[in-house]
Amino acid sequence: MAILHKALPFKVWMDPRLSRMPGIQPLDPADWLQVDEVYAGQMAEKARLMAADPDRVHALLPQARAAALELMETVIARLPALGFAQLGSVWVCPDGRRVAIDHDAPLLTLGRLVQEDLCILQDGSDGHHVLTGAILCFPASWTLSEKIGRGLPGIHTPVARYDAGVTARVQRLFDAIRPEQPLWRANALDYGDPALHQPRREGEETRRDTTRTGFIRS
């Protein structure tokens, strides 16, 4: 069954600030995490994916463990404002589920709490930030197993518009970002299939279903 929003909270293609790559804007920290109309449906799908094949949707390199624990604590601090209730080391989610905090599996714990996929990028030896951890249940035509351990240029190899100029601008933004001033960007991708879990390896042809109405992923 498709899990669909009735409307998008913003329309990327109508905002001129976002039309030039990389299209990054300041983010109000209060807007970083969301609990919306499809929370229950998305969390059920995430639970199914994590149970079926956790290695397909989760990765954590050893050097990212401390960052993953810090990320978990940062997210946990925001849960009360999102409608979660704490019972000791267990959190009661807006859909009624109970999630125990597991410090041995911080990203998997977060995958059971929030709708958002979460990725960790850290400074690399070549000057580019490297993907060192993620809970990624809803990829838009990429695979975690292929991208983990790569720097930003390597991650974006299939993206034609991600040229040397964009690479330099993105890296400058990553180098200058501060925890107290987060940034955001969004894609607007047209898909014929509404499934949220859509992994695709580099070079793999996109299978377009022309019999279905287009769906926007953003």
Short mmCIF file of C-alpha atoms in Angstrom, two decimals:
data_model
loop_
_atom_site.label_atom_id
_atom_site.label_comp_id
_atom_site.label_asym_id
_atom_site.label_seq_id
_atom_site.Cartn_x
_atom_site.Cartn_y
_atom_site.Cartn_z
CA MET A 1 0.00 0.00 0.00
CA ALA A 2 1.33 3.43 -0.96
CA ILE A 3 2.20 5.83 1.87
CA LEU A 4 1.40 9.29 0.55
CA HIS A 5 1.20 12.82 1.90
CA LYS A 6 -1.88 14.80 0.93
CA ALA A 7 0.32 17.83 0.28
CA LEU A 8 3.96 18.90 0.51
CA PRO A 9 4.92 21.49 3.14
CA PHE A 10 6.98 23.32 0.52
CA LYS A 11 7.32 23.29 -3.27
CA VAL A 12 11.00 23.27 -4.14
CA TRP A 13 10.45 23.95 -7.83
CA MET A 14 8.59 27.21 -7.06
CA ASP A 15 11.30 28.74 -4.83
CA PRO A 16 13.94 30.66 -6.84
CA ARG A 17 16.40 30.39 -3.93
CA LEU A 18 16.54 26.64 -4.47
CA SER A 19 16.87 26.59 -8.26
CA ARG A 20 20.67 27.02 -8.32
CA MET A 21 22.78 24.08 -7.20
CA PRO A 22 23.32 23.18 -4.43
CA GLY A 23 20.19 25.08 -3.30
CA ILE A 24 21.03 25.14 0.40
CA GLN A 25 19.21 27.40 2.87
CA PRO A 26 19.33 28.06 6.65
CA LEU A 27 17.18 25.74 8.77
CA ASP A 28 15.25 26.59 11.91
CA PRO A 29 16.36 23.82 14.33
CA ALA A 30 12.73 23.43 15.43
CA ASP A 31 11.87 22.28 11.89
CA TRP A 32 14.62 19.65 11.61
CA LEU A 33 12.49 16.68 12.68
CA GLN A 34 8.82 16.22 11.82
CA VAL A 35 5.91 14.05 12.92
CA ASP A 36 3.20 14.35 10.29
CA GLU A 37 0.13 12.62 8.85
CA VAL A 38 2.06 9.60 7.55
CA TYR A 39 4.20 8.99 10.63
CA ALA A 40 2.52 5.69 11.54
CA GLY A 41 2.62 4.35 7.99
CA GLN A 42 6.24 5.30 7.40
CA MET A 43 7.36 3.89 10.74
CA ALA A 44 5.62 0.58 10.02
CA GLU A 45 7.44 0.39 6.68
CA LYS A 46 10.77 1.24 8.31
CA ALA A 47 10.21 -1.48 10.92
CA ARG A 48 9.50 -4.00 8.16
CA LEU A 49 12.66 -3.07 6.26
CA MET A 50 14.89 -3.14 9.34
CA ALA A 51 13.54 -6.52 10.38
CA ALA A 52 13.82 -8.04 6.90
CA ASP A 53 17.42 -7.02 6.13
CA PRO A 54 19.06 -4.56 8.55
CA ASP A 55 22.36 -4.55 6.65
CA ARG A 56 20.53 -3.20 3.61
CA VAL A 57 19.31 -0.08 5.41
CA HIS A 58 21.95 0.45 8.12
CA ALA A 59 25.70 0.97 8.19
CA LEU A 60 28.08 2.40 10.77
CA LEU A 61 31.84 2.57 10.31
CA PRO A 62 33.94 2.34 13.50
CA GLN A 63 35.11 5.95 13.27
CA ALA A 64 31.49 7.15 13.32
CA ARG A 65 30.35 5.44 16.50
CA ALA A 66 30.88 8.49 18.74
CA ALA A 67 29.08 10.69 16.24
CA ALA A 68 26.18 8.23 16.07
CA LEU A 69 25.80 8.31 19.85
CA GLU A 70 25.91 12.11 19.82
CA LEU A 71 23.28 12.14 17.08
CA MET A 72 21.04 9.83 19.10
CA GLU A 73 21.26 12.07 22.16
CA THR A 74 20.55 15.15 20.02
CA VAL A 75 17.43 13.55 18.55
CA ILE A 76 16.24 12.26 21.93
CA ALA A 77 16.43 15.78 23.36
CA ARG A 78 13.90 16.90 20.73
CA LEU A 79 11.41 14.08 21.15
CA PRO A 80 9.16 15.66 23.83
CA ALA A 81 8.37 18.59 21.54
CA LEU A 82 7.28 16.11 18.86
CA GLY A 83 4.73 14.31 21.02
CA PHE A 84 6.86 11.50 22.45
CA ALA A 85 6.64 10.51 26.12
CA GLN A 86 9.50 9.08 28.18
CA LEU A 87 9.15 6.10 30.50
CA GLY A 88 12.63 5.56 31.91
CA SER A 89 14.82 4.34 29.05
CA VAL A 90 11.78 3.71 26.84
CA TRP A 91 10.05 6.26 24.62
CA VAL A 92 6.36 6.07 23.75
CA CYS A 93 5.98 7.17 20.13
CA PRO A 94 3.09 9.22 18.69
CA ASP A 95 1.69 6.03 17.12
CA GLY A 96 1.73 4.20 20.48
CA ARG A 97 4.81 2.04 19.90
CA ARG A 98 7.43 1.78 22.64
CA VAL A 99 11.09 2.02 21.70
CA ALA A 100 13.90 1.18 24.10
CA ILE A 101 17.10 3.17 23.79
CA ASP A 102 19.95 0.90 22.70
CA HIS A 103 23.37 2.53 22.99
CA ASP A 104 24.91 -0.42 21.15
CA ALA A 105 22.79 0.36 18.08
CA PRO A 106 22.20 4.12 18.03
CA LEU A 107 21.22 4.49 14.37
CA LEU A 108 18.87 1.51 14.42
CA THR A 109 17.28 2.99 17.54
CA LEU A 110 16.74 6.28 15.72
CA GLY A 111 15.27 4.39 12.78
CA ARG A 112 12.57 3.10 15.12
CA LEU A 113 11.82 6.57 16.51
CA VAL A 114 11.73 9.13 13.70
CA GLN A 115 10.50 9.28 10.12
CA GLU A 116 13.66 10.85 8.78
CA ASP A 117 16.53 8.87 7.34
CA LEU A 118 19.76 10.02 9.02
CA CYS A 119 23.26 10.06 7.52
CA ILE A 120 26.60 10.90 9.14
CA LEU A 121 29.34 12.59 7.11
CA GLN A 122 32.75 13.27 8.63
CA ASP A 123 35.95 14.97 7.51
CA GLY A 124 37.94 12.79 5.15
CA SER A 125 41.69 12.59 4.60
CA ASP A 126 41.34 14.07 1.09
CA GLY A 127 39.49 17.18 2.25
CA HIS A 128 36.02 15.89 1.36
CA HIS A 129 33.37 14.78 3.82
CA VAL A 130 32.83 11.02 3.86
CA LEU A 131 29.64 9.03 4.50
CA THR A 132 30.51 7.03 7.62
CA GLY A 133 27.10 5.96 8.92
CA ALA A 134 23.41 5.95 8.07
CA ILE A 135 19.99 4.56 8.72
CA LEU A 136 18.57 4.75 5.21
CA CYS A 137 15.22 3.05 4.68
CA PHE A 138 13.89 5.33 1.93
CA PRO A 139 16.67 5.90 -0.64
CA ALA A 140 15.82 7.67 -3.89
CA SER A 141 17.73 5.58 -6.44
CA TRP A 142 20.94 4.88 -4.53
CA THR A 143 22.26 2.19 -2.21
CA LEU A 144 23.92 2.57 1.16
CA SER A 145 26.22 -0.40 0.58
CA GLU A 146 27.66 1.29 -2.52
CA LYS A 147 28.08 4.78 -1.02
CA ILE A 148 29.27 4.07 2.54
CA GLY A 149 32.90 5.12 2.96
CA ARG A 150 32.87 7.43 -0.06
CA GLY A 151 33.48 11.17 -0.08
CA LEU A 152 30.91 13.62 -1.43
CA PRO A 153 32.35 13.65 -5.00
CA GLY A 154 32.30 9.85 -5.14
CA ILE A 155 28.79 9.68 -3.75
CA HIS A 156 27.55 12.02 -6.49
CA THR A 157 29.42 10.42 -9.41
CA PRO A 158 26.18 9.61 -11.33
CA VAL A 159 24.84 13.18 -10.93
CA ALA A 160 25.75 15.08 -14.11
CA ARG A 161 25.11 18.51 -12.57
CA TYR A 162 27.46 17.76 -9.66
CA ASP A 163 30.49 19.18 -11.46
CA ALA A 164 33.73 20.63 -10.09
CA GLY A 165 32.09 23.97 -9.36
CA VAL A 166 29.27 22.41 -7.36
CA THR A 167 31.75 20.12 -5.59
CA ALA A 168 33.77 23.11 -4.42
CA ARG A 169 30.70 25.08 -3.28
CA VAL A 170 29.27 22.14 -1.36
CA GLN A 171 32.58 21.43 0.35
CA ARG A 172 32.93 25.07 1.41
CA LEU A 173 29.46 24.86 2.97
CA PHE A 174 30.35 21.66 4.82
CA ASP A 175 33.59 23.20 6.07
CA ALA A 176 31.79 26.29 7.38
CA ILE A 177 28.66 24.68 8.88
CA ARG A 178 28.14 25.06 12.64
CA PRO A 179 25.89 22.99 14.93
CA GLU A 180 23.96 26.07 16.01
CA GLN A 181 23.27 27.10 12.40
CA PRO A 182 22.02 24.04 10.47
CA LEU A 183 21.30 24.08 6.75
CA TRP A 184 18.77 22.26 4.57
CA ARG A 185 18.04 21.45 0.96
CA ALA A 186 15.43 19.33 -0.80
CA ASN A 187 15.05 17.48 -4.07
CA ALA A 188 11.92 17.36 -6.19
CA LEU A 189 12.04 13.99 -7.96
CA ASP A 190 9.32 12.64 -10.26
CA TYR A 191 8.69 8.91 -9.77
CA GLY A 192 6.15 6.59 -11.35
CA ASP A 193 6.27 4.24 -8.36
CA PRO A 194 5.18 5.58 -4.94
CA ALA A 195 7.24 3.01 -2.99
CA LEU A 196 9.49 4.75 -0.46
CA HIS A 197 12.24 2.11 -0.51
CA GLN A 198 13.78 2.51 -3.98
CA PRO A 199 17.45 1.48 -3.96
CA ARG A 200 19.32 1.50 -7.27
CA ARG A 201 22.98 0.84 -7.92
CA GLU A 202 25.09 3.08 -10.15
CA GLY A 203 24.61 2.19 -13.79
CA GLU A 204 21.37 0.33 -13.12
CA GLU A 205 18.62 1.44 -15.47
CA THR A 206 15.64 3.18 -13.93
CA ARG A 207 12.45 1.23 -14.56
CA ARG A 208 9.79 3.82 -15.32
CA ASP A 209 6.15 2.81 -14.90
CA THR A 210 4.40 4.91 -17.55
CA THR A 211 0.97 3.56 -16.62
CA ARG A 212 0.88 5.39 -13.28
CA THR A 213 0.45 9.01 -12.31
CA GLY A 214 3.67 10.77 -11.29
CA PHE A 215 4.61 10.99 -7.62
CA ILE A 216 6.87 13.69 -6.17
CA ARG A 217 9.62 12.68 -3.75
CA SER A 218 10.99 15.63 -1.82
#
